[in-house]
Amino acid sequence: MSIRRHLLFVFLSVPLLTPLPLFAATPVVPGTGVKVGNVGDDFEDPQWRFMPNFPKSSDEQDERRREPAGWSTNRRWYEGIKRGCPDVVQRVTTPAGGLQGSTGSLLLRTTHSGIPGRFSYQMQQDDFICNVWQRVGQKIPVQHTPNCTVRVFMPPIDSWENRTGATFGYRLSLETHAFVVPEHKKKKKSFWGGKPRKEWTTEPYWPGMFVEFRSNTDRNQQQDSAYWRIRGNQLGHEVRGPQIDVTGWWTLGMSVTPDGMVHYYISKGVEDLTAEDYVTSQFPYGYKAEVFKTFFFNVCNLDDGRTKSTDWIIDDPTFYVATPPRGTVTRTARKK
């Protein structure tokens, strides 16, 4: 690297080393701006299919990338390499009370969520990932305020997997720069047996929101209950969100503003989100987001080979940019 390029790199990096702002940008309601029509889905095509390629990938657990990964036939969704995809990804008739005019939604359910052929007897999760940045043609800088929404159908609570813990997640894939141990070195030891050294490098992270279930089989838990759990605050701790006092349809959304902050919104029903649905704003793990890659869903269960996850149904997952950049994103956004 030449001296000039090195100095330019340092100059551009200086703002990222500054402390987090004391006052965050005004939260942006998810659903704001231009809908990017080339990503997301409405599941209205009766021929919609997901083509799994079992055995699924489990890179996070045993560093096995069992490729090729599963893909939807419309190329808008793919299997997560870190943990694999849910066992069941199936288009179904939209449950009652859904979006007006919707005839198709997507069922996500899993049983074998861990390493294929092995059981951990612990909670594991599968990923169902929206193909955003590849179809758009670039990662989205947060200066354009990327944001996304989805409708989620919860079945009656007495039909949920009877296990206390996370059961469903809606998350973002973001990147920033930080002094951290690079992702590919986190599981490796140094030559002298110590921990790998931290480096100034690109750091991926995955904030989001989870449905947290409390089973009545737990001690001091008199009845089943559930609430939203936000991941996470500046220290990486999770934030308790609204109580889930009714099942059926809910609307979720997240936005990322140019200051790198993530904003969370949750509402009952299928109406568009408004400022009244605001829950919290956070710099997860103390990071300021630089680019938005995609959004995805987690389906969780007890990995014992027998216990099925709760049936989760999603509809109309949509991606927006509040201030469209020139180029690929703008052209894609106009293809509604």
mmCIF file of N, CA, C and O in Angstrom, residues 24-94:
data_model
loop_
_atom_site.group_PDB
_atom_site.id
_atom_site.type_symbol
_atom_site.label_atom_id
_atom_site.label_comp_id
_atom_site.label_asym_id
_atom_site.label_seq_id
_atom_site.Cartn_x
_atom_site.Cartn_y
_atom_site.Cartn_z
ATOM 1 N N ALA A 24 -28.914 10.278 19.400
ATOM 2 C CA ALA A 24 -29.055 9.520 18.167
ATOM 3 C C ALA A 24 -29.921 10.272 17.174
ATOM 4 O O ALA A 24 -30.645 11.208 17.515
ATOM 5 N N ALA A 25 -29.817 9.839 15.920
ATOM 6 C CA ALA A 25 -30.678 10.395 14.881
ATOM 7 C C ALA A 25 -32.128 10.045 15.175
ATOM 8 O O ALA A 25 -32.434 9.097 15.894
ATOM 9 N N THR A 26 -33.028 10.816 14.620
ATOM 10 C CA THR A 26 -34.449 10.527 14.777
ATOM 11 C C THR A 26 -34.764 9.159 14.180
ATOM 12 O O THR A 26 -34.386 8.887 13.040
ATOM 13 N N PRO A 27 -35.434 8.281 14.910
ATOM 14 C CA PRO A 27 -35.765 6.962 14.360
ATOM 15 C C PRO A 27 -36.602 7.085 13.094
ATOM 16 O O PRO A 27 -37.429 7.996 12.966
ATOM 17 N N VAL A 28 -36.391 6.179 12.176
ATOM 18 C CA VAL A 28 -37.145 6.140 10.924
ATOM 19 C C VAL A 28 -38.085 4.943 10.968
ATOM 20 O O VAL A 28 -37.655 3.812 11.222
ATOM 21 N N VAL A 29 -39.349 5.187 10.734
ATOM 22 C CA VAL A 29 -40.349 4.115 10.770
ATOM 23 C C VAL A 29 -40.086 3.150 9.618
ATOM 24 O O VAL A 29 -40.009 3.569 8.454
ATOM 25 N N PRO A 30 -39.934 1.851 9.876
ATOM 26 C CA PRO A 30 -39.748 0.885 8.789
ATOM 27 C C PRO A 30 -40.926 0.917 7.806
ATOM 28 O O PRO A 30 -42.084 1.016 8.215
ATOM 29 N N GLY A 31 -40.606 0.848 6.537
ATOM 30 C CA GLY A 31 -41.598 1.019 5.484
ATOM 31 C C GLY A 31 -41.489 2.387 4.847
ATOM 32 O O GLY A 31 -42.272 2.731 3.961
ATOM 33 N N THR A 32 -40.483 3.167 5.287
ATOM 34 C CA THR A 32 -40.266 4.519 4.765
ATOM 35 C C THR A 32 -39.397 4.476 3.515
ATOM 36 O O THR A 32 -38.412 3.755 3.455
ATOM 37 N N GLY A 33 -39.771 5.276 2.507
ATOM 38 C CA GLY A 33 -38.933 5.433 1.325
ATOM 39 C C GLY A 33 -39.409 4.616 0.143
ATOM 40 O O GLY A 33 -40.605 4.386 -0.040
ATOM 41 N N VAL A 34 -38.449 4.145 -0.649
ATOM 42 C CA VAL A 34 -38.732 3.427 -1.887
ATOM 43 C C VAL A 34 -38.653 1.929 -1.646
ATOM 44 O O VAL A 34 -37.653 1.433 -1.115
ATOM 45 N N LYS A 35 -39.671 1.222 -2.024
ATOM 46 C CA LYS A 35 -39.661 -0.234 -1.935
ATOM 47 C C LYS A 35 -38.766 -0.800 -3.028
ATOM 48 O O LYS A 35 -38.909 -0.463 -4.199
ATOM 49 N N VAL A 36 -37.828 -1.655 -2.638
ATOM 50 C CA VAL A 36 -36.930 -2.289 -3.596
ATOM 51 C C VAL A 36 -37.610 -3.572 -4.074
ATOM 52 O O VAL A 36 -37.662 -4.570 -3.369
ATOM 53 N N GLY A 37 -38.140 -3.527 -5.280
ATOM 54 C CA GLY A 37 -39.006 -4.600 -5.746
ATOM 55 C C GLY A 37 -38.301 -5.868 -6.153
ATOM 56 O O GLY A 37 -38.944 -6.911 -6.326
ATOM 57 N N ASN A 38 -36.985 -5.838 -6.305
ATOM 58 C CA ASN A 38 -36.260 -7.002 -6.772
ATOM 59 C C ASN A 38 -35.865 -7.951 -5.650
ATOM 60 O O ASN A 38 -35.254 -8.982 -5.886
ATOM 61 N N VAL A 39 -36.184 -7.562 -4.408
ATOM 62 C CA VAL A 39 -35.908 -8.414 -3.259
ATOM 63 C C VAL A 39 -37.156 -8.491 -2.397
ATOM 64 O O VAL A 39 -38.130 -7.780 -2.618
ATOM 65 N N GLY A 40 -37.135 -9.361 -1.383
ATOM 66 C CA GLY A 40 -38.337 -9.598 -0.610
ATOM 67 C C GLY A 40 -39.271 -10.515 -1.382
ATOM 68 O O GLY A 40 -38.899 -11.088 -2.415
ATOM 69 N N ASP A 41 -40.512 -10.646 -0.914
ATOM 70 C CA ASP A 41 -41.419 -11.611 -1.541
ATOM 71 C C ASP A 41 -42.834 -11.373 -1.044
ATOM 72 O O ASP A 41 -43.040 -10.858 0.051
ATOM 73 N N ASP A 42 -43.819 -11.779 -1.866
ATOM 74 C CA ASP A 42 -45.208 -11.781 -1.401
ATOM 75 C C ASP A 42 -45.798 -13.183 -1.393
ATOM 76 O O ASP A 42 -46.929 -13.377 -0.940
ATOM 77 N N PHE A 43 -45.062 -14.179 -1.927
ATOM 78 C CA PHE A 43 -45.460 -15.591 -1.920
ATOM 79 C C PHE A 43 -46.801 -15.835 -2.612
ATOM 80 O O PHE A 43 -47.506 -16.790 -2.296
ATOM 81 N N GLU A 44 -47.136 -14.980 -3.568
ATOM 82 C CA GLU A 44 -48.405 -15.130 -4.270
ATOM 83 C C GLU A 44 -48.333 -16.130 -5.432
ATOM 84 O O GLU A 44 -49.369 -16.611 -5.890
ATOM 85 N N ASP A 45 -47.154 -16.438 -5.900
ATOM 86 C CA ASP A 45 -47.008 -17.371 -7.021
ATOM 87 C C ASP A 45 -47.322 -18.793 -6.562
ATOM 88 O O ASP A 45 -46.619 -19.340 -5.701
ATOM 89 N N PRO A 46 -48.366 -19.442 -7.124
ATOM 90 C CA PRO A 46 -48.702 -20.818 -6.707
ATOM 91 C C PRO A 46 -47.566 -21.802 -6.964
ATOM 92 O O PRO A 46 -47.529 -22.877 -6.351
ATOM 93 N N GLN A 47 -46.642 -21.439 -7.858
ATOM 94 C CA GLN A 47 -45.521 -22.327 -8.170
ATOM 95 C C GLN A 47 -44.295 -22.054 -7.293
ATOM 96 O O GLN A 47 -43.223 -22.611 -7.552
ATOM 97 N N TRP A 48 -44.449 -21.218 -6.268
ATOM 98 C CA TRP A 48 -43.312 -20.905 -5.397
ATOM 99 C C TRP A 48 -42.778 -22.184 -4.755
ATOM 100 O O TRP A 48 -43.528 -22.992 -4.211
ATOM 101 N N ARG A 49 -41.460 -22.366 -4.807
ATOM 102 C CA ARG A 49 -40.836 -23.561 -4.246
ATOM 103 C C ARG A 49 -39.485 -23.210 -3.630
ATOM 104 O O ARG A 49 -38.787 -22.313 -4.106
ATOM 105 N N PHE A 50 -39.141 -23.950 -2.579
ATOM 106 C CA PHE A 50 -37.785 -23.889 -2.030
ATOM 107 C C PHE A 50 -37.153 -25.251 -2.240
ATOM 108 O O PHE A 50 -37.751 -26.286 -1.930
ATOM 109 N N MET A 51 -35.944 -25.250 -2.788
ATOM 110 C CA MET A 51 -35.252 -26.493 -3.125
ATOM 111 C C MET A 51 -34.116 -26.721 -2.128
ATOM 112 O O MET A 51 -33.018 -26.178 -2.276
ATOM 113 N N PRO A 52 -34.361 -27.512 -1.071
ATOM 114 C CA PRO A 52 -33.289 -27.779 -0.102
ATOM 115 C C PRO A 52 -32.249 -28.726 -0.704
ATOM 116 O O PRO A 52 -32.551 -29.500 -1.618
ATOM 117 N N ASN A 53 -31.060 -28.642 -0.196
ATOM 118 C CA ASN A 53 -30.000 -29.567 -0.583
ATOM 119 C C ASN A 53 -29.458 -30.224 0.687
ATOM 120 O O ASN A 53 -28.392 -29.869 1.174
ATOM 121 N N PHE A 54 -30.257 -31.140 1.227
ATOM 122 C CA PHE A 54 -29.860 -31.821 2.462
ATOM 123 C C PHE A 54 -28.707 -32.784 2.178
ATOM 124 O O PHE A 54 -28.600 -33.303 1.064
ATOM 125 N N PRO A 55 -27.825 -33.059 3.156
ATOM 126 C CA PRO A 55 -27.851 -32.529 4.515
ATOM 127 C C PRO A 55 -27.467 -31.048 4.560
ATOM 128 O O PRO A 55 -26.650 -30.593 3.764
ATOM 129 N N LYS A 56 -28.087 -30.338 5.483
ATOM 130 C CA LYS A 56 -27.907 -28.896 5.566
ATOM 131 C C LYS A 56 -26.525 -28.541 6.100
ATOM 132 O O LYS A 56 -25.813 -29.369 6.685
ATOM 133 N N SER A 57 -26.164 -27.284 5.899
ATOM 134 C CA SER A 57 -24.878 -26.782 6.358
ATOM 135 C C SER A 57 -24.897 -26.558 7.869
ATOM 136 O O SER A 57 -25.944 -26.292 8.461
ATOM 137 N N SER A 58 -23.719 -26.686 8.501
ATOM 138 C CA SER A 58 -23.617 -26.459 9.956
ATOM 139 C C SER A 58 -22.241 -25.893 10.296
ATOM 140 O O SER A 58 -21.563 -26.368 11.208
ATOM 141 N N ASP A 59 -21.840 -24.872 9.577
ATOM 142 C CA ASP A 59 -20.511 -24.296 9.728
ATOM 143 C C ASP A 59 -20.270 -23.770 11.134
ATOM 144 O O ASP A 59 -19.160 -23.865 11.663
ATOM 145 N N GLU A 60 -21.290 -23.216 11.773
ATOM 146 C CA GLU A 60 -21.115 -22.650 13.107
ATOM 147 C C GLU A 60 -20.797 -23.729 14.139
ATOM 148 O O GLU A 60 -20.022 -23.505 15.070
ATOM 149 N N GLN A 61 -21.386 -24.914 13.973
ATOM 150 C CA GLN A 61 -21.199 -25.969 14.962
ATOM 151 C C GLN A 61 -19.974 -26.847 14.692
ATOM 152 O O GLN A 61 -19.239 -27.192 15.611
ATOM 153 N N ASP A 62 -19.752 -27.241 13.436
ATOM 154 C CA ASP A 62 -18.664 -28.184 13.145
ATOM 155 C C ASP A 62 -17.811 -27.783 11.951
ATOM 156 O O ASP A 62 -17.055 -28.600 11.429
ATOM 157 N N GLU A 63 -17.969 -26.523 11.487
ATOM 158 C CA GLU A 63 -17.187 -25.993 10.362
ATOM 159 C C GLU A 63 -17.385 -26.816 9.094
ATOM 160 O O GLU A 63 -16.478 -26.933 8.269
ATOM 161 N N ARG A 64 -18.596 -27.337 8.909
ATOM 162 C CA ARG A 64 -18.920 -28.095 7.704
ATOM 163 C C ARG A 64 -19.872 -27.282 6.834
ATOM 164 O O ARG A 64 -21.016 -27.012 7.222
ATOM 165 N N ARG A 65 -19.397 -26.872 5.672
ATOM 166 C CA ARG A 65 -20.227 -26.174 4.697
ATOM 167 C C ARG A 65 -20.684 -27.202 3.665
ATOM 168 O O ARG A 65 -19.943 -27.526 2.746
ATOM 169 N N ARG A 66 -21.881 -27.681 3.851
ATOM 170 C CA ARG A 66 -22.377 -28.740 2.962
ATOM 171 C C ARG A 66 -23.066 -28.094 1.758
ATOM 172 O O ARG A 66 -24.270 -27.944 1.712
ATOM 173 N N GLU A 67 -22.248 -27.720 0.814
ATOM 174 C CA GLU A 67 -22.749 -27.043 -0.378
ATOM 175 C C GLU A 67 -23.046 -28.048 -1.475
ATOM 176 O O GLU A 67 -22.515 -29.162 -1.467
ATOM 177 N N PRO A 68 -23.931 -27.727 -2.438
ATOM 178 C CA PRO A 68 -24.558 -26.413 -2.619
ATOM 179 C C PRO A 68 -25.687 -26.175 -1.630
ATOM 180 O O PRO A 68 -26.359 -27.103 -1.196
ATOM 181 N N ALA A 69 -25.875 -24.918 -1.278
ATOM 182 C CA ALA A 69 -26.925 -24.544 -0.339
ATOM 183 C C ALA A 69 -28.296 -24.603 -1.007
ATOM 184 O O ALA A 69 -28.413 -24.602 -2.235
ATOM 185 N N GLY A 70 -29.349 -24.639 -0.183
ATOM 186 C CA GLY A 70 -30.705 -24.605 -0.708
ATOM 187 C C GLY A 70 -31.076 -23.222 -1.206
ATOM 188 O O GLY A 70 -30.590 -22.206 -0.682
ATOM 189 N N TRP A 71 -31.936 -23.159 -2.232
ATOM 190 C CA TRP A 71 -32.378 -21.903 -2.838
ATOM 191 C C TRP A 71 -33.863 -21.987 -3.166
ATOM 192 O O TRP A 71 -34.384 -23.063 -3.431
ATOM 193 N N SER A 72 -34.521 -20.835 -3.165
ATOM 194 C CA SER A 72 -35.882 -20.777 -3.691
ATOM 195 C C SER A 72 -35.799 -20.684 -5.212
ATOM 196 O O SER A 72 -34.820 -20.169 -5.763
ATOM 197 N N THR A 73 -36.816 -21.163 -5.882
ATOM 198 C CA THR A 73 -36.788 -21.166 -7.348
ATOM 199 C C THR A 73 -36.805 -19.758 -7.929
ATOM 200 O O THR A 73 -36.379 -19.564 -9.071
ATOM 201 N N ASN A 74 -37.295 -18.770 -7.156
ATOM 202 C CA ASN A 74 -37.251 -17.390 -7.659
ATOM 203 C C ASN A 74 -35.955 -16.674 -7.277
ATOM 204 O O ASN A 74 -35.817 -15.478 -7.539
ATOM 205 N N ARG A 75 -35.028 -17.401 -6.642
ATOM 206 C CA ARG A 75 -33.697 -16.905 -6.292
ATOM 207 C C ARG A 75 -33.712 -15.747 -5.295
ATOM 208 O O ARG A 75 -32.728 -15.016 -5.172
ATOM 209 N N ARG A 76 -34.806 -15.605 -4.561
ATOM 210 C CA ARG A 76 -34.897 -14.516 -3.578
ATOM 211 C C ARG A 76 -34.516 -14.964 -2.167
ATOM 212 O O ARG A 76 -34.404 -14.126 -1.274
ATOM 213 N N TRP A 77 -34.329 -16.257 -1.958
ATOM 214 C CA TRP A 77 -34.046 -16.801 -0.630
ATOM 215 C C TRP A 77 -32.993 -17.900 -0.736
ATOM 216 O O TRP A 77 -32.923 -18.596 -1.746
ATOM 217 N N TYR A 78 -32.219 -18.063 0.344
ATOM 218 C CA TYR A 78 -31.237 -19.141 0.333
ATOM 219 C C TYR A 78 -30.965 -19.640 1.751
ATOM 220 O O TYR A 78 -31.286 -18.995 2.747
ATOM 221 N N GLU A 79 -30.375 -20.814 1.799
ATOM 222 C CA GLU A 79 -30.003 -21.451 3.062
ATOM 223 C C GLU A 79 -28.812 -20.743 3.689
ATOM 224 O O GLU A 79 -27.860 -20.381 2.999
ATOM 225 N N GLY A 80 -28.848 -20.563 5.001
ATOM 226 C CA GLY A 80 -27.712 -19.975 5.695
ATOM 227 C C GLY A 80 -26.587 -20.983 5.854
ATOM 228 O O GLY A 80 -26.805 -22.104 6.318
ATOM 229 N N ILE A 81 -25.379 -20.597 5.463
ATOM 230 C CA ILE A 81 -24.232 -21.493 5.551
ATOM 231 C C ILE A 81 -23.834 -21.760 7.002
ATOM 232 O O ILE A 81 -23.362 -22.844 7.344
ATOM 233 N N LYS A 82 -24.049 -20.775 7.886
ATOM 234 C CA LYS A 82 -23.623 -20.954 9.275
ATOM 235 C C LYS A 82 -24.406 -22.055 9.966
ATOM 236 O O LYS A 82 -23.845 -22.853 10.711
ATOM 237 N N ARG A 83 -25.741 -22.126 9.725
ATOM 238 C CA ARG A 83 -26.562 -23.061 10.500
ATOM 239 C C ARG A 83 -27.518 -23.897 9.660
ATOM 240 O O ARG A 83 -28.183 -24.788 10.194
ATOM 241 N N GLY A 84 -27.625 -23.635 8.370
ATOM 242 C CA GLY A 84 -28.563 -24.404 7.561
ATOM 243 C C GLY A 84 -29.956 -23.822 7.600
ATOM 244 O O GLY A 84 -30.253 -22.894 8.358
ATOM 245 N N CYS A 85 -30.842 -24.375 6.767
ATOM 246 C CA CYS A 85 -32.207 -23.847 6.624
ATOM 247 C C CYS A 85 -33.200 -24.720 7.382
ATOM 248 O O CYS A 85 -32.915 -25.868 7.723
ATOM 249 N N PRO A 86 -34.397 -24.188 7.665
ATOM 250 C CA PRO A 86 -35.428 -25.003 8.303
ATOM 251 C C PRO A 86 -35.763 -26.242 7.470
ATOM 252 O O PRO A 86 -35.652 -26.225 6.245
ATOM 253 N N ASP A 87 -36.206 -27.290 8.135
ATOM 254 C CA ASP A 87 -36.559 -28.525 7.429
ATOM 255 C C ASP A 87 -37.747 -28.328 6.499
ATOM 256 O O ASP A 87 -37.819 -28.942 5.431
ATOM 257 N N VAL A 88 -38.686 -27.478 6.920
ATOM 258 C CA VAL A 88 -39.888 -27.228 6.119
ATOM 259 C C VAL A 88 -39.928 -25.747 5.744
ATOM 260 O O VAL A 88 -39.966 -24.878 6.622
ATOM 261 N N VAL A 89 -39.879 -25.474 4.444
ATOM 262 C CA VAL A 89 -40.052 -24.126 3.891
ATOM 263 C C VAL A 89 -41.108 -24.280 2.808
ATOM 264 O O VAL A 89 -40.822 -24.738 1.707
ATOM 265 N N GLN A 90 -42.346 -23.918 3.132
ATOM 266 C CA GLN A 90 -43.473 -24.292 2.275
ATOM 267 C C GLN A 90 -44.482 -23.159 2.130
ATOM 268 O O GLN A 90 -44.907 -22.562 3.125
ATOM 269 N N ARG A 91 -44.870 -22.887 0.896
ATOM 270 C CA ARG A 91 -45.930 -21.918 0.654
ATOM 271 C C ARG A 91 -47.258 -22.490 1.130
ATOM 272 O O ARG A 91 -47.589 -23.637 0.842
ATOM 273 N N VAL A 92 -48.022 -21.684 1.884
ATOM 274 C CA VAL A 92 -49.314 -22.109 2.419
ATOM 275 C C VAL A 92 -50.343 -21.011 2.175
ATOM 276 O O VAL A 92 -49.999 -19.867 1.866
ATOM 277 N N THR A 93 -51.604 -21.368 2.330
ATOM 278 C CA THR A 93 -52.674 -20.374 2.238
ATOM 279 C C THR A 93 -52.562 -19.392 3.394
ATOM 280 O O THR A 93 -52.339 -19.787 4.545
ATOM 281 N N THR A 94 -52.689 -18.116 3.119
ATOM 282 C CA THR A 94 -52.570 -17.088 4.149
ATOM 283 C C THR A 94 -53.633 -17.280 5.228
ATOM 284 O O THR A 94 -54.829 -17.350 4.921
#
